[in-house]
mmCIF file of C-alpha atoms in Angstrom:
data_model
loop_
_atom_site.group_PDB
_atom_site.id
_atom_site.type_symbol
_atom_site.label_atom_id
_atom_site.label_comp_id
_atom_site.label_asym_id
_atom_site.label_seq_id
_atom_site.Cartn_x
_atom_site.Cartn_y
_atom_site.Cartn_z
ATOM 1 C CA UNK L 144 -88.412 -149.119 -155.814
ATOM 2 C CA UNK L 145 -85.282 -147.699 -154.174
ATOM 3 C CA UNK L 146 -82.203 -149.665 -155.011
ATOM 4 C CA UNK L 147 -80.172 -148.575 -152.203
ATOM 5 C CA UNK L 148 -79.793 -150.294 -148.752
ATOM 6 C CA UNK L 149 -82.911 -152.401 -147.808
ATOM 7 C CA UNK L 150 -84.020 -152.145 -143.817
ATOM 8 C CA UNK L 151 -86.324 -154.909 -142.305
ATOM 9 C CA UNK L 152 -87.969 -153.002 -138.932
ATOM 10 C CA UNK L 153 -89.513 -155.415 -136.731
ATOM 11 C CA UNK L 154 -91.077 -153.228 -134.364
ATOM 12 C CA UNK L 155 -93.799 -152.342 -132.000
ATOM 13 C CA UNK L 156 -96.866 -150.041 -132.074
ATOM 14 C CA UNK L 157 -94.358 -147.136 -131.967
ATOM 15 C CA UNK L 158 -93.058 -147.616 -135.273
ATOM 16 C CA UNK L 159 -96.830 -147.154 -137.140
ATOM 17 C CA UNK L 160 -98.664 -144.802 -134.772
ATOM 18 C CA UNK L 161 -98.162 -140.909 -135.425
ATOM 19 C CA UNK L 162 -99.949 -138.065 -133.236
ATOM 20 C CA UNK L 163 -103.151 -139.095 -134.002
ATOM 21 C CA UNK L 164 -103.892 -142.565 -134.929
ATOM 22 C CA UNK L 165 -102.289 -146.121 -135.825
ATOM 23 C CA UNK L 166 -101.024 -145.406 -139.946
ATOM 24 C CA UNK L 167 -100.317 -147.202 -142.319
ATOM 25 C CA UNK L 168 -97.198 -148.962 -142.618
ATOM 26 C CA UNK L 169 -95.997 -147.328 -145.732
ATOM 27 C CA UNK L 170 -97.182 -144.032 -144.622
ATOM 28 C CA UNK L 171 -93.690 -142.105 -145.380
ATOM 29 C CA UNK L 172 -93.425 -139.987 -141.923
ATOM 30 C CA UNK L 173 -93.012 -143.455 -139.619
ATOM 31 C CA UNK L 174 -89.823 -143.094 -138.279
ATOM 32 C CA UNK L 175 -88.522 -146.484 -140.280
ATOM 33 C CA UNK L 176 -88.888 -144.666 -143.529
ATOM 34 C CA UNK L 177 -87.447 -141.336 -142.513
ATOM 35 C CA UNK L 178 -83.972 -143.959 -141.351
ATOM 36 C CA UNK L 179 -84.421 -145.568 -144.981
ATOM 37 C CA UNK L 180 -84.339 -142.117 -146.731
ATOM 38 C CA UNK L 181 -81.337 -141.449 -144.547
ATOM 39 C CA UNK L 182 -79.614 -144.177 -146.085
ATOM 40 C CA UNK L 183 -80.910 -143.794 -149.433
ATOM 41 C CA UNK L 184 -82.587 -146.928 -149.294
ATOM 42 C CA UNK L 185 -86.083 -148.184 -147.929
ATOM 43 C CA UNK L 186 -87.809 -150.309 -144.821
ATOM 44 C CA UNK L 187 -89.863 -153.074 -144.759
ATOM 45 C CA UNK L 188 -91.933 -153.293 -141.714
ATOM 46 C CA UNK L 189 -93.360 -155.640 -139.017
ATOM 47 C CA UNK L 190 -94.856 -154.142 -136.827
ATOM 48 C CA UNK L 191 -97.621 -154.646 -134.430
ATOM 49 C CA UNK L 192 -99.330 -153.644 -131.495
ATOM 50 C CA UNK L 193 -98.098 -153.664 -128.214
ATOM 51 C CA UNK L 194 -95.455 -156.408 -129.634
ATOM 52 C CA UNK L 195 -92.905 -157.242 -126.819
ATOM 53 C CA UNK L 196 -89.804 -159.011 -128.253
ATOM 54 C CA UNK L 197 -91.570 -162.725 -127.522
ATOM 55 C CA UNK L 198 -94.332 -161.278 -130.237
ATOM 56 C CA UNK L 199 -91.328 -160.490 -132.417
ATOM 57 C CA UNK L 200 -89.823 -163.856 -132.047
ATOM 58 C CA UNK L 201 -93.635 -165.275 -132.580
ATOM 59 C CA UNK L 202 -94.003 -163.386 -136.103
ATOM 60 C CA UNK L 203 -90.515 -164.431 -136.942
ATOM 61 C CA UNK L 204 -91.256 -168.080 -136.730
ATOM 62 C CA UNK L 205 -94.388 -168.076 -138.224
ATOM 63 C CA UNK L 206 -94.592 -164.820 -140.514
ATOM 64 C CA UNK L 207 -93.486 -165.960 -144.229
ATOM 65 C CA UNK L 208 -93.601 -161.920 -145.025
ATOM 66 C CA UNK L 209 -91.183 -161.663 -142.445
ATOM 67 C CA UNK L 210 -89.241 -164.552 -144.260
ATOM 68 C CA UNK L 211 -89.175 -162.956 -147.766
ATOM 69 C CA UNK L 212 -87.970 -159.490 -146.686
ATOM 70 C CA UNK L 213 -84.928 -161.183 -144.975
ATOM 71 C CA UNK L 214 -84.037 -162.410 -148.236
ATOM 72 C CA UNK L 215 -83.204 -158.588 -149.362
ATOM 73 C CA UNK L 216 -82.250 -157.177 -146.332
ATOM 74 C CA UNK L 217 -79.010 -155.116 -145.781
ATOM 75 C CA UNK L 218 -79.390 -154.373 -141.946
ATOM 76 C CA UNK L 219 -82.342 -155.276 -139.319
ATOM 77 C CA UNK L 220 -83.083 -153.048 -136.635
ATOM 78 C CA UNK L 221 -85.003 -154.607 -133.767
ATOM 79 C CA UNK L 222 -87.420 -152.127 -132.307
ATOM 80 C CA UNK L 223 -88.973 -154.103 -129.607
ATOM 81 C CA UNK L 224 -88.269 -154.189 -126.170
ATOM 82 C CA UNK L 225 -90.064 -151.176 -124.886
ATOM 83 C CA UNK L 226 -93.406 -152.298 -124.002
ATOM 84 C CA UNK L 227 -91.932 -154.949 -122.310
ATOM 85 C CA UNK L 228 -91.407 -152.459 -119.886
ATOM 86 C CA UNK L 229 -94.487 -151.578 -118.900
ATOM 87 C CA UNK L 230 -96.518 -152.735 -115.813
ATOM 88 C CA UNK L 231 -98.759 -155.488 -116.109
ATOM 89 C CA UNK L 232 -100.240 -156.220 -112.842
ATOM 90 C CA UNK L 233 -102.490 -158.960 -114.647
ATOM 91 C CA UNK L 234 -99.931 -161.805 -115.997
ATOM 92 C CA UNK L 235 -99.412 -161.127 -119.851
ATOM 93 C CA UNK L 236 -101.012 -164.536 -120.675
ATOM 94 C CA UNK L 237 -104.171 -164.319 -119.269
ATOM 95 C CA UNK L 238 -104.591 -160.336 -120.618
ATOM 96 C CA UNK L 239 -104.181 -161.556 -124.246
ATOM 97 C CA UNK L 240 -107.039 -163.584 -123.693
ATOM 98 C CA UNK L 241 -109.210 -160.775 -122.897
ATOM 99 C CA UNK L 242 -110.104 -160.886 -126.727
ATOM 100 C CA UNK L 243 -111.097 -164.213 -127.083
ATOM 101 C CA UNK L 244 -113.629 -163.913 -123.945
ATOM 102 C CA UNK L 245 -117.087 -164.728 -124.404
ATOM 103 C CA UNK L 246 -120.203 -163.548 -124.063
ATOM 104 C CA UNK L 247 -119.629 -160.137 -125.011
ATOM 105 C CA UNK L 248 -120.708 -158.752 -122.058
ATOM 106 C CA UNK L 249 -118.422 -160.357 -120.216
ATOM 107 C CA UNK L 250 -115.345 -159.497 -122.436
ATOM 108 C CA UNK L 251 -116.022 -155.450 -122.044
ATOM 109 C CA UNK L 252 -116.546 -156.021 -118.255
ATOM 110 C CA UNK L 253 -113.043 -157.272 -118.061
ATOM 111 C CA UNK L 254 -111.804 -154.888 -120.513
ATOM 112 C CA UNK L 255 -113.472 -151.995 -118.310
ATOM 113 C CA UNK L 256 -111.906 -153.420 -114.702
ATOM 114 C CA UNK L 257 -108.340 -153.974 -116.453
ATOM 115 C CA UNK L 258 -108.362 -150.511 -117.511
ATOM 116 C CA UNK L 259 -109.417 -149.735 -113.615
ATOM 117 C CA UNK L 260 -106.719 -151.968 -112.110
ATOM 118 C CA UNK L 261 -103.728 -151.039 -114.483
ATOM 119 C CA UNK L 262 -102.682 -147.524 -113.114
ATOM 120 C CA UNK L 263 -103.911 -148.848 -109.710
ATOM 121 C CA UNK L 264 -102.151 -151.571 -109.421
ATOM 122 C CA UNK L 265 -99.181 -150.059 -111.094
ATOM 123 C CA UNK L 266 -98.536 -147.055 -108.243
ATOM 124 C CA UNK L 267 -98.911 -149.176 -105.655
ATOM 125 C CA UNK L 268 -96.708 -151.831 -106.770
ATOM 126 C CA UNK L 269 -94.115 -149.520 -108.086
ATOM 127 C CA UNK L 270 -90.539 -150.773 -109.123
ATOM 128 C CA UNK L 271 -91.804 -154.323 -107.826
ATOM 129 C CA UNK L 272 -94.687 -154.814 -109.949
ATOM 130 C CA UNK L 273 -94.422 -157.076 -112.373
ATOM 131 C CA UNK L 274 -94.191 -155.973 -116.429
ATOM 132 C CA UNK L 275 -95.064 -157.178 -119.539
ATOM 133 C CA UNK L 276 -91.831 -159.103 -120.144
ATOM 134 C CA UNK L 277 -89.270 -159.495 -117.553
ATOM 135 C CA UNK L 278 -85.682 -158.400 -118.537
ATOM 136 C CA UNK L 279 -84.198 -161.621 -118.960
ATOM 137 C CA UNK L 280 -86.983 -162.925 -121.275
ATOM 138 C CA UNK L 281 -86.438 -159.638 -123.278
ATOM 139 C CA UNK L 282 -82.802 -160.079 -124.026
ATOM 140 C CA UNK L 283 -83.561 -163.814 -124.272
ATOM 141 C CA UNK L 284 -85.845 -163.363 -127.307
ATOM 142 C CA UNK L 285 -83.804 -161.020 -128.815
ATOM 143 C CA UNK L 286 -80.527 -162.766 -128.985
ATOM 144 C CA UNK L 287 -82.854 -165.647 -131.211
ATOM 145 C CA UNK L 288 -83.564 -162.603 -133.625
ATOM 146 C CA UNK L 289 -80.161 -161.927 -133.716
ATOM 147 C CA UNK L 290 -79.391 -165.448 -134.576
ATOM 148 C CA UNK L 291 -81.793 -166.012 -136.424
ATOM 149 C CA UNK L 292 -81.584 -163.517 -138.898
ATOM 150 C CA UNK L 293 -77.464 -163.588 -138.716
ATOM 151 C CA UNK L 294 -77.705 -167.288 -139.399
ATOM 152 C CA UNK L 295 -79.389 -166.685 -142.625
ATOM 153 C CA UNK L 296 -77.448 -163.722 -143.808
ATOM 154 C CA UNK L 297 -73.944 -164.278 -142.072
ATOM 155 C CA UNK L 298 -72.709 -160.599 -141.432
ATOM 156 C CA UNK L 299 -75.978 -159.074 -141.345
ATOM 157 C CA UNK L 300 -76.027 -155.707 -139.294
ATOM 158 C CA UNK L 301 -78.505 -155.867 -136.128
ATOM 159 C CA UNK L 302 -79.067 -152.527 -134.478
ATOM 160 C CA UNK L 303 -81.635 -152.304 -131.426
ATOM 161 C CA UNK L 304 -83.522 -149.818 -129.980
ATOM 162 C CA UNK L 305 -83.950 -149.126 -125.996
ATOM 163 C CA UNK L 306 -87.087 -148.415 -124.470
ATOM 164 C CA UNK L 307 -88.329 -144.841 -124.520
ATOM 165 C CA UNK L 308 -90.189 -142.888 -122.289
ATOM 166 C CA UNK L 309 -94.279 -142.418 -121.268
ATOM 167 C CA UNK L 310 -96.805 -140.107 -119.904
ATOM 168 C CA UNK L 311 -99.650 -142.937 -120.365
ATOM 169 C CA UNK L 312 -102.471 -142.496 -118.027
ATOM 170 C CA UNK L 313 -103.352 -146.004 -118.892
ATOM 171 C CA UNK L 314 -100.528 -146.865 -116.620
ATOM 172 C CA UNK L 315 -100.435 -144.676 -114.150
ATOM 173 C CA UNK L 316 -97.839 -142.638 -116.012
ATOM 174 C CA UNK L 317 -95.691 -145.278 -114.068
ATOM 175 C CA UNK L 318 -92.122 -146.820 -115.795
ATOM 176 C CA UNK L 319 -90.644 -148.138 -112.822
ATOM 177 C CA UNK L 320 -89.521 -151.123 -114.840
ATOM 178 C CA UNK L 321 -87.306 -149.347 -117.548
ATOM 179 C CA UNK L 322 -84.032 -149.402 -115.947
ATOM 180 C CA UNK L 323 -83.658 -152.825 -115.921
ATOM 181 C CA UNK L 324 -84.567 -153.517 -119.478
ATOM 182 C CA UNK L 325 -82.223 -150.781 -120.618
ATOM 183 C CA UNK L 326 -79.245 -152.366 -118.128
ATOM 184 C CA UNK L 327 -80.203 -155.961 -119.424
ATOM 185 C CA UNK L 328 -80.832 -155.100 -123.231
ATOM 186 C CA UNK L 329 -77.328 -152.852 -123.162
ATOM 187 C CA UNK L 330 -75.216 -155.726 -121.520
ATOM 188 C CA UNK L 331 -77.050 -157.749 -124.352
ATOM 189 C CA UNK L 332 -75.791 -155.501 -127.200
ATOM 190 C CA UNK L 333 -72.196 -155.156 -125.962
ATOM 191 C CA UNK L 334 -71.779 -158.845 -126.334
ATOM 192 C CA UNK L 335 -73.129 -159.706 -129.415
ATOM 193 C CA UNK L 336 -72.149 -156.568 -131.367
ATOM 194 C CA UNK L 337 -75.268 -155.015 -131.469
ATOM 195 C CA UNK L 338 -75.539 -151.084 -131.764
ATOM 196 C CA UNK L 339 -78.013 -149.422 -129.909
ATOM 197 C CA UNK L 340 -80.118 -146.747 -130.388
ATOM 198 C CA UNK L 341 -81.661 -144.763 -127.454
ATOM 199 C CA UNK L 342 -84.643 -142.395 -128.157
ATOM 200 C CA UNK L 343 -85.319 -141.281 -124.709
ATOM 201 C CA UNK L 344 -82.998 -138.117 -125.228
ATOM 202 C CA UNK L 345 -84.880 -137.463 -128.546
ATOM 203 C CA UNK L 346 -88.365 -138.085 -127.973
ATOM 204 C CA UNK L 347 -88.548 -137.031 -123.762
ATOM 205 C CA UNK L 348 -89.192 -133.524 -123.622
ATOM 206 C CA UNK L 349 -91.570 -134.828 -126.682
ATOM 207 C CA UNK L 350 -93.656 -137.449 -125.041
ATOM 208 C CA UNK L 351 -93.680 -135.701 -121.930
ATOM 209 C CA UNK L 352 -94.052 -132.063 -122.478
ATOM 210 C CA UNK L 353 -97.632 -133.605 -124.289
ATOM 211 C CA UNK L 354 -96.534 -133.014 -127.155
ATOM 212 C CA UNK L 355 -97.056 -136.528 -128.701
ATOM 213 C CA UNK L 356 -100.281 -138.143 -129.312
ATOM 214 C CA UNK L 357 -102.754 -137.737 -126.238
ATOM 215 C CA UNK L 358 -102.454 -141.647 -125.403
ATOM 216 C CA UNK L 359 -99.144 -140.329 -123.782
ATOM 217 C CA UNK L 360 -97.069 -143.139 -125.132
ATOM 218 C CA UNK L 361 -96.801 -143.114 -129.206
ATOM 219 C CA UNK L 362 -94.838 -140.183 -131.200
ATOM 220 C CA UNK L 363 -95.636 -137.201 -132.829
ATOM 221 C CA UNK L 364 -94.335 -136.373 -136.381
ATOM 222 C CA UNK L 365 -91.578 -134.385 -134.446
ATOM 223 C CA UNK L 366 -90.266 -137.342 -132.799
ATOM 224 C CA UNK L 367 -90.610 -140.065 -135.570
ATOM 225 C CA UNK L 368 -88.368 -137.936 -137.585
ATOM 226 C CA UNK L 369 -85.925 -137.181 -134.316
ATOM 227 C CA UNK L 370 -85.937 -140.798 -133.965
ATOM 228 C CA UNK L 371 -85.814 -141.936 -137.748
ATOM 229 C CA UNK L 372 -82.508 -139.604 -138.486
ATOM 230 C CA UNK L 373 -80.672 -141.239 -135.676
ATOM 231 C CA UNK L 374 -81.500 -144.447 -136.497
ATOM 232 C CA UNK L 375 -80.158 -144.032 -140.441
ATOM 233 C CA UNK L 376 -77.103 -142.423 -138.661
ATOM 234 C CA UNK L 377 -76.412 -145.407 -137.156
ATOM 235 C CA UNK L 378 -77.344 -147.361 -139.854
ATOM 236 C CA UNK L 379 -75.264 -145.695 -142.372
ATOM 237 C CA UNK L 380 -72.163 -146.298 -139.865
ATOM 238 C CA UNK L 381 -72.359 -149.984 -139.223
ATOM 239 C CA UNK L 382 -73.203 -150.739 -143.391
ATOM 240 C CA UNK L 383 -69.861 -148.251 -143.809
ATOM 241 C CA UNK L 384 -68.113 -150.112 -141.207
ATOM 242 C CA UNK L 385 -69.267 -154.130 -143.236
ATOM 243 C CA UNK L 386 -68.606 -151.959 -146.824
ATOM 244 C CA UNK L 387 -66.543 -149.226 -146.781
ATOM 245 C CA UNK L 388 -67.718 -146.268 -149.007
ATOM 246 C CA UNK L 389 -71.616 -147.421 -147.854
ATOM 247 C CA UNK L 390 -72.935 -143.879 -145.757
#
C-alpha cells in the first residue's frame, strides 16, 4: 500500500467505466488512480451508476465504507454533478422505480417506452425540460459533502469536478441543461473554497469525435488519463498550498 497522499473519489459512473464496459474499481487506468499516481499516493472509490450528488449524499449517510476511508483521507474530490445534468423527462423518483416494477413483463415494457420517450421528449423540450437534478439541489447536496467531510477532518481539501460533455443517443445527444449546473456548481466552489476541475476541454473532442465508448457518454482510456493528470495537478497544488513541500 502506497504511503503517500490518500484520495477518497466519490463519483459517478464516469469514474469506473472505460471504452468498453463498467471496470472494476481498482482497475489502475480509471482516471482516480491515474490522479493518485500523480500525487504519489492512491484513491479510494465510491462510485456508482448514474449517481447524481443526492446519491452521493445518500451513500455518505449510510455507506460505513465510505465512513472508514474518510478516516485516512488527505483530500476528497467530489465527482458528481454531471448526470444531474441530463434530461429526464420522467421525474427522477418514479424512473428509479422502474427496477422494482413487477411482473416482469411489465418492468421491460416500461424500460422499452422510457428508452422511446427519453431522446423524444428531450428535443422537444430542449433547455426547458426538466433534468435529473435541478441546479440548486446539486449545489445543495454538495455543500453537505463539503461539510460533512470538513467537519470530520477540519482542513480537509475538497476539489469538484464540472459536468462534461455527451454524444448519448439515449438522450437525444441533448445537454441543454449543463450551463446552469456549471454556473450554479462554480458560484458554489468560489464560496466555499472549493477548486474545480473542468474536463470538458480534455475529454470534448474525445467524447464527441466518437472516440469514447459507443454509449457516447463514458471515457476512453485517452480521456481517463487526460482527466486523471489534471485532477492530481490540482490535487498536488491545494495539499502544497495546506503543507508546503506536499506536490
Amino acid at each position: 500500500m502506497s504511503p503517500g497522499p490518500v484520495l477518497v473519489v466519490l463519483a459517478d459512473s464516469l469514474a469506473f467505466h472505460g471504452p468498453d464496459r463498467a471496470e472494476p474499481a481498482d482497475e489502475p487506468r480509471l482516471w482516480p488512480h491515474v490522479a493518485a499516481r500523480a500525487v504519489g499516493g492512491r484513491a479510494e472509490l465510491h462510485a456508482g451508476l448514474g449517481w447524481t450528488a443526492r446519491h452521493a449524499w445518500r451513500a455518505m449517510v449510510g455507506d460505513p465504507r465510505i465512513w472508514a476511508s474518510l478516516r485516512h483521507a488527505d483530500a476528497v474530490v467530489l465527482g458528481v454533478g454531471g448526470m444531474d445534468t441530463l434530461p429526464s423527462p420522467v421525474p427522477t423518483a418514479l424512473r428509479e422505480l422502474i427496477p422494482a416494477v413487477r411482473p416482469t413483463a411489465l418492468r421491460r415494457a416500461l424500460r422499452v417506452s422510457h428508452a422511446w420517450l427519453t431522446p423524444r421528449a428531450a428535443h422537444v423540450l430542449g433547455a426547458a425540460g426538466p433534468v435529473a437534478l435541478s441546479p440548486g439541489e446539486t449545489v445543495r447536496h454538495l455543500e453537505r459533502l463539503r461539510v460533512a467531510v470538513t467537519t470530520l477532518i477540519p482542513g480537509l481539501p475538497v476539489v469538484g469536478m464540472l459536468p462534461a460533455v455527451h454524444r448519448a443517443p439515449f438522450y437525444g445527444g441533448v445537454h441543454a441543461g449543463r450551463e446552469r449546473h456549471v454556473a450554479a456548481m462554480t458560484a458554489w466552489a468560489g464560496a466555499h473554497d472549493v477548486v474545480l476541475v473542468d474536463p470538458t476541454p480534455l475529454v470534448a473532442e474525445h467524447v464527441l469525435g466518437g472516440h469514447g465508448n459507443p454509449d457516447g457518454i463514458h471515457w476512453g482510456w485517452a480521456g481517463h488519463a487526460a482527466v486523471g493528470e489534471a485532477v492530481g495537478r490540482t490535487v498536488a497544488d491545494v495539499l502544497g498550498r495546506r503543507c508546503p513541500g506536499v506536490g
